[in-house]
Each structure stands twice: as structure tokens, then as C-alpha cells.
Short mmCIF file of C-alpha atoms in Angstrom, two decimals:
data_model
loop_
_atom_site.label_atom_id
_atom_site.label_comp_id
_atom_site.label_asym_id
_atom_site.label_seq_id
_atom_site.Cartn_x
_atom_site.Cartn_y
_atom_site.Cartn_z
CA TYR A 1 33.07 79.58 31.73
CA ALA A 2 33.12 75.79 32.19
CA ASN A 3 30.56 75.38 29.42
CA GLY A 4 31.62 78.18 27.07
CA THR A 5 32.32 77.99 23.37
CA LEU A 6 36.06 78.66 23.71
CA TYR A 7 36.79 76.75 26.90
CA LYS A 8 35.06 73.71 28.37
CA GLY A 9 35.72 72.35 31.83
CA MET A 10 35.87 68.78 33.12
CA ALA A 11 32.21 68.74 34.19
CA PRO A 12 30.53 71.55 32.18
CA LYS A 13 27.13 71.31 33.84
CA ALA A 14 28.38 71.09 37.41
CA GLU A 15 27.63 73.82 39.91
CA GLY A 16 30.72 75.06 41.74
CA ARG A 17 30.86 77.02 44.98
CA MET A 18 33.96 78.52 46.50
CA GLY A 19 34.75 78.75 50.20
CA LYS A 20 37.12 81.61 50.93
CA VAL A 21 39.68 80.53 53.53
CA PHE A 22 42.80 82.54 52.68
CA ALA A 23 43.49 85.89 54.28
CA GLN A 24 43.83 88.98 52.09
CA ASN A 25 47.26 89.70 53.55
CA GLY A 26 48.66 86.60 51.86
CA PHE A 27 49.66 84.77 55.05
CA GLY A 28 47.73 81.60 54.27
CA ALA A 29 44.73 79.98 55.93
CA ASN A 30 44.19 78.52 59.37
CA ASP A 31 42.78 75.07 60.05
CA GLY A 32 39.59 76.42 61.61
CA ASP A 33 38.59 78.41 58.54
CA ILE A 34 39.30 75.44 56.26
CA MET A 35 37.21 73.13 58.41
CA ALA A 36 34.39 75.68 58.59
CA ALA A 37 34.33 75.90 54.79
CA ALA A 38 34.06 72.11 54.63
CA VAL A 39 31.11 72.20 57.02
CA ASP A 40 29.45 74.76 54.73
CA ALA A 41 30.05 72.44 51.78
CA MET A 42 28.40 69.56 53.65
CA GLN A 43 25.39 71.77 54.35
CA TRP A 44 25.20 72.69 50.66
CA GLY A 45 25.18 68.99 49.82
CA ALA A 46 28.48 69.05 47.91
CA ASP A 47 29.20 65.91 45.89
CA VAL A 48 32.93 66.68 45.80
CA ILE A 49 35.06 68.87 48.05
CA SER A 50 38.13 70.01 46.12
CA LEU A 51 41.06 71.28 48.19
CA SER A 52 43.67 73.21 46.24
CA LEU A 53 45.65 73.95 49.39
CA GLY A 54 47.95 72.20 51.79
CA SER A 55 50.90 72.25 54.14
CA PRO A 56 53.54 69.74 55.26
CA GLY A 57 52.04 67.00 57.37
CA SER A 58 51.52 63.31 57.97
CA VAL A 59 48.57 61.00 57.31
CA ASP A 60 47.38 61.56 60.87
CA ALA A 61 47.86 65.34 60.86
CA LYS A 62 44.86 67.39 61.95
CA LEU A 63 43.49 68.40 58.53
CA ALA A 64 44.34 65.08 56.92
CA GLU A 65 42.33 63.18 59.53
CA PHE A 66 39.48 65.70 59.47
CA PHE A 67 38.89 65.40 55.74
CA SER A 68 39.47 61.66 55.73
CA ASN A 69 36.75 61.29 58.38
CA LEU A 70 34.53 63.70 56.47
CA THR A 71 34.20 61.17 53.65
CA LYS A 72 32.39 58.92 56.16
CA GLN A 73 29.82 61.59 57.07
CA LYS A 74 26.70 62.13 54.97
CA ASN A 75 26.01 65.59 53.54
CA SER A 76 22.63 67.34 53.54
CA LYS A 77 21.57 65.19 50.57
CA GLY A 78 22.25 62.02 52.52
CA GLN A 79 25.33 61.06 50.50
CA TYR A 80 29.00 60.69 51.33
CA PRO A 81 31.26 63.39 49.82
CA ILE A 82 34.33 62.71 47.72
CA VAL A 83 37.36 64.73 48.82
CA THR A 84 40.26 65.53 46.49
CA GLY A 85 43.39 67.42 47.48
CA SER A 86 46.48 68.91 45.86
CA ALA A 87 49.53 66.74 46.50
CA GLY A 88 51.76 69.81 46.81
CA ASN A 89 54.50 71.56 44.86
CA ALA A 90 57.58 70.55 46.88
CA GLY A 91 58.92 67.84 44.55
CA PRO A 92 60.86 66.04 43.38
CA PHE A 93 61.99 65.13 46.89
CA ASN A 94 60.66 62.13 48.81
CA SER A 95 57.93 62.42 51.44
CA THR A 96 56.94 65.95 50.50
CA LYS A 97 53.22 65.44 49.92
CA SER A 98 50.90 67.92 51.61
CA GLN A 99 48.12 67.36 54.08
CA PRO A 100 45.15 67.18 53.83
CA SER A 101 45.75 65.36 50.52
CA VAL A 102 47.56 62.55 52.33
CA GLY A 103 44.49 61.75 54.43
CA GLU A 104 43.71 58.05 54.33
CA ASN A 105 40.44 58.50 52.41
CA VAL A 106 41.38 61.67 50.49
CA THR A 107 42.27 61.49 46.80
CA SER A 108 45.78 62.94 46.49
CA VAL A 109 46.34 64.57 43.09
CA ALA A 110 49.79 64.97 41.55
CA ALA A 111 50.61 67.14 38.52
CA ALA A 112 51.78 66.32 35.02
CA ALA A 113 52.86 68.42 32.06
CA LYS A 114 52.77 67.64 28.36
CA SER A 115 56.20 66.75 27.01
CA LEU A 116 57.49 69.24 24.46
CA ASP A 117 58.96 66.31 22.51
CA ASP A 118 55.94 64.07 21.94
CA GLY A 119 53.05 65.70 23.81
CA GLU A 120 52.76 62.78 26.22
CA PRO A 121 52.11 63.58 29.91
CA GLU A 122 55.07 63.34 32.25
CA ILE A 123 55.32 64.11 35.96
CA SER A 124 55.92 67.83 36.59
CA PHE A 125 59.25 68.34 38.33
CA TYR A 126 57.65 70.31 41.16
CA SER A 127 54.91 67.77 41.95
CA SER A 128 55.31 66.49 45.51
CA VAL A 129 56.30 62.89 46.05
CA GLY A 130 55.35 60.19 48.56
CA PRO A 131 55.43 58.11 50.56
CA ALA A 132 53.23 59.74 53.18
CA LEU A 133 53.82 58.53 56.71
CA TYR A 134 51.81 57.96 59.86
CA GLN A 135 53.35 59.56 62.93
CA LYS A 136 51.19 57.96 65.61
CA TYR A 137 52.75 54.51 65.38
CA GLY A 138 55.98 53.44 67.03
CA ARG A 139 57.29 52.02 63.76
CA LYS A 140 57.32 53.76 60.38
CA ARG A 141 54.12 53.04 58.46
CA PHE A 142 53.31 54.22 54.93
CA ARG A 143 49.94 55.43 53.67
CA ARG A 144 48.48 53.26 50.95
CA PRO A 145 48.52 55.00 47.55
CA MET A 146 45.11 56.60 47.05
CA GLY A 147 45.37 59.13 44.28
CA LEU A 148 45.90 60.13 40.68
CA THR A 149 47.83 62.45 38.39
CA ALA A 150 46.29 65.06 36.08
CA LEU A 151 47.51 67.97 34.00
CA GLY A 152 48.93 70.72 36.19
CA GLY A 153 51.20 72.44 33.69
CA ASP A 154 54.91 73.16 33.68
CA VAL A 155 57.15 75.94 35.00
CA THR A 156 59.90 77.12 32.66
CA THR A 157 62.51 79.86 33.01
CA PRO A 158 64.19 80.42 29.62
CA PRO A 159 66.55 83.42 29.51
CA GLY A 160 64.77 86.72 28.92
CA VAL A 161 61.25 85.26 29.20
CA LYS A 162 59.05 86.52 32.04
CA ASP A 163 56.15 84.17 31.44
CA VAL A 164 57.15 81.19 33.58
CA TYR A 165 53.71 79.63 33.01
CA GLU A 166 53.91 79.54 29.22
CA HIS A 167 53.04 75.84 29.44
CA GLY A 168 50.62 76.23 32.32
CA ILE A 169 46.88 75.66 32.68
CA GLU A 170 44.74 78.54 31.46
CA SER A 171 41.73 79.54 33.50
CA VAL A 172 39.46 82.48 34.21
CA LYS A 173 41.20 85.26 36.12
CA SER A 174 40.01 86.96 39.30
CA LYS A 175 39.11 90.61 38.86
CA ASP A 176 41.25 91.37 41.91
CA MET A 177 44.36 89.70 40.51
CA PRO A 178 47.12 92.08 39.32
CA PRO A 179 48.41 91.92 35.72
CA SER A 180 50.79 89.07 34.98
CA PRO A 181 53.09 88.10 32.07
CA SER A 182 51.03 84.90 31.92
CA ASP A 183 47.75 86.67 31.22
CA ALA A 184 45.83 85.89 28.05
CA SER A 185 45.43 88.67 25.49
CA ASP A 186 41.81 89.28 26.57
CA GLY A 187 42.89 90.08 30.14
CA LEU A 188 40.14 87.79 31.46
CA HIS A 189 42.19 84.61 31.66
CA THR A 190 45.61 83.68 32.96
CA ARG A 191 47.94 80.66 33.12
CA MET A 192 49.39 79.03 36.21
CA SER A 193 50.92 75.66 37.06
CA GLY A 194 50.76 73.43 40.11
CA THR A 195 48.84 70.66 41.79
CA SER A 196 46.22 73.33 42.51
CA MET A 197 45.49 73.13 38.79
CA SER A 198 45.48 69.32 38.48
CA ASN A 199 43.32 68.74 41.55
CA PRO A 200 40.11 70.42 40.22
CA MET A 201 40.36 68.31 37.08
CA VAL A 202 40.15 65.13 39.13
CA ALA A 203 37.27 66.63 41.13
CA GLY A 204 35.41 67.09 37.84
CA PHE A 205 36.19 63.53 36.74
CA ALA A 206 34.88 62.22 40.07
CA LEU A 207 31.58 64.02 39.46
CA LEU A 208 31.28 62.48 36.01
CA VAL A 209 31.94 58.98 37.37
CA LYS A 210 29.31 59.40 40.07
CA GLN A 211 26.81 60.69 37.51
CA ALA A 212 27.51 57.85 35.08
CA VAL A 213 27.18 55.13 37.70
CA SER A 214 23.97 56.71 39.00
CA ARG A 215 22.47 56.34 35.54
CA VAL A 216 23.54 52.71 35.10
CA LEU A 217 22.86 51.12 38.48
CA LYS A 218 19.22 50.64 39.47
CA PRO A 219 18.19 51.83 42.95
CA GLY A 220 17.55 48.95 45.30
CA THR A 221 20.06 46.61 43.68
CA ALA A 222 23.05 45.28 45.61
CA ALA A 223 25.45 47.08 43.28
CA HIS A 224 23.69 50.43 43.75
CA THR A 225 23.65 50.01 47.51
CA PHE A 226 27.33 49.08 47.64
CA PHE A 227 28.37 51.99 45.43
CA PHE A 228 26.57 54.66 47.44
CA ASP A 229 27.46 53.11 50.81
CA ASN A 230 31.13 53.27 49.78
CA LEU A 231 30.90 56.30 47.52
CA PRO A 232 34.35 57.97 47.82
CA PHE A 233 36.15 54.61 47.76
CA ALA A 234 34.12 53.28 44.83
CA VAL A 235 34.66 56.39 42.70
CA ASN A 236 38.36 56.37 43.51
CA MET A 237 38.70 52.73 42.50
CA ILE A 238 37.02 53.36 39.15
CA LEU A 239 39.29 56.33 38.44
CA MET A 240 42.42 54.54 39.63
CA ARG A 241 41.70 51.42 37.58
CA SER A 242 41.07 53.66 34.55
CA ALA A 243 44.29 55.65 34.95
CA ALA A 244 47.21 55.23 32.55
CA ASP A 245 50.54 54.05 33.93
CA MET A 246 53.15 56.78 33.44
CA ARG A 247 56.02 54.33 34.01
CA VAL A 248 57.36 56.12 37.04
CA PRO A 249 57.34 54.96 40.69
CA ILE A 250 53.93 54.82 42.33
CA TYR A 251 54.89 57.48 44.88
CA PHE A 252 55.20 59.97 42.01
CA GLN A 253 52.08 59.11 39.98
CA GLU A 254 49.89 57.27 42.51
CA ALA A 255 47.53 55.17 40.30
CA GLY A 256 48.49 56.99 37.10
CA PHE A 257 47.32 59.71 34.71
CA VAL A 258 43.71 60.60 34.01
#
């Protein structure tokens, strides 16, 4: 699908593996299952761990700290993984970002939608907003911005229209998913909106950055050593410096739109 003739993903030649953590009864996922899936990913040698999930929490919440620390552990290939996470869909209110995306070394991904007026990206109204806070200190302390914004689609409710994801992100549909007004005509694809849609895009961009730098920097050089010794941070800095300012507060957009 990611390298098809009709649709092309962010990183068409990347191999993706999914860790199932949500229960079939729809009551969410527990921390243990999420952590176990991350351990599996480390054993696979995952370059990027993409987390389209979350719950309210601080920078030092259990999952936030776990995934932040995971970026400092080498996978089975001997490299540090990049971790991206959905910022959450509880905006536009302050301090609503989800953990684990607010982890200190996790890339928090907000959502944008294309304006119907000029096609330019603008922050989706539902995209969760910072600042994220530490709870372990006696005085209020904010997390440094460490994230990006990507297309996550819009949610609209015009009178008489059932397709609330008309301006959402189209993707392949699970065979177990019931019919929806947002389904494509072929029945194989559907549209949805949220930071769960924007987050995988940034995961794909992170892979491309790592691949590009690997081709340019020569092994054994100081630059190559620095990049791979600080892999998640280095990739994040490249993406953040490349992002476009959306002219909204940093706690909405983080570093900007990619």
C-alpha cells in the first residue's frame, strides 16, 4: 500500500510491523501491554517506534518516562530508536497533551488540516496543546518543546452530512472494521482524522532523515559518530529546524509543520 500506484506513503520502502495492544472489547490498552510491544520492537531492531495512542499524563508519568528512556537503549541492531507519539485530541485547551508523547526524549506530534480557503496547513482544532508539566518537582516546570506538526485531517459536522471525516486522512482499512460513511468507494480504504494520523507521517520522515544522513556521513568520522551516538536527538533537530513556522504559539505547533 505504501508504495502503490494510487497511494504512496511517507517512506515507501520501509518495513512496518504492528504491535497489537488494544483489547477487542474497546476498553483501551494497559501500560504493560504497551511496554511489552516496545520490547518486541527493540528485539526486531526497529528504527522508529510510532505510538498512535496516549492518555492524560505528565512528563514524568510512567509511559512517558519509559519511552523517553527507551531512546537511550540500543536495539538489536545496536542503534538507538527514535520514538514518536500522538500529541492527543483534547485541544484546543492548555496542558492537554497525552503521555507518552510528552516524554522528554519523545517526539510529540500535533495535527494540522488544510485550510479550505487557501490550502495552507493550520492547526486542527482538536489537536492537544502544551505546555506539558513535570509533577515530581516542588515548583511547576515545563517540558522543553520537542515535537512537530503534520497533517492529521479535520473533523466537520455540516447539517445532514454523516461523513465527519470528509477532510480526513485516507488510509487502508482493516478487514474487521465495520462500514463507515467515511469509507472510500472501493471499500478497502477509509478516512479518519486525529494525531494518530499525523504521528505516522513524522515517523516516516524520521526514517528518511536517518537514511539520508547515513548515506552522506562516512563511518568513522566525528560527524557520523556524533549522529549515531545521539540518534533520536539528532534526527529531531534536523526535522525541527526544517519545519515551517505556522505562526501560532509554540505549545500548539511545537517546532512547526513538516
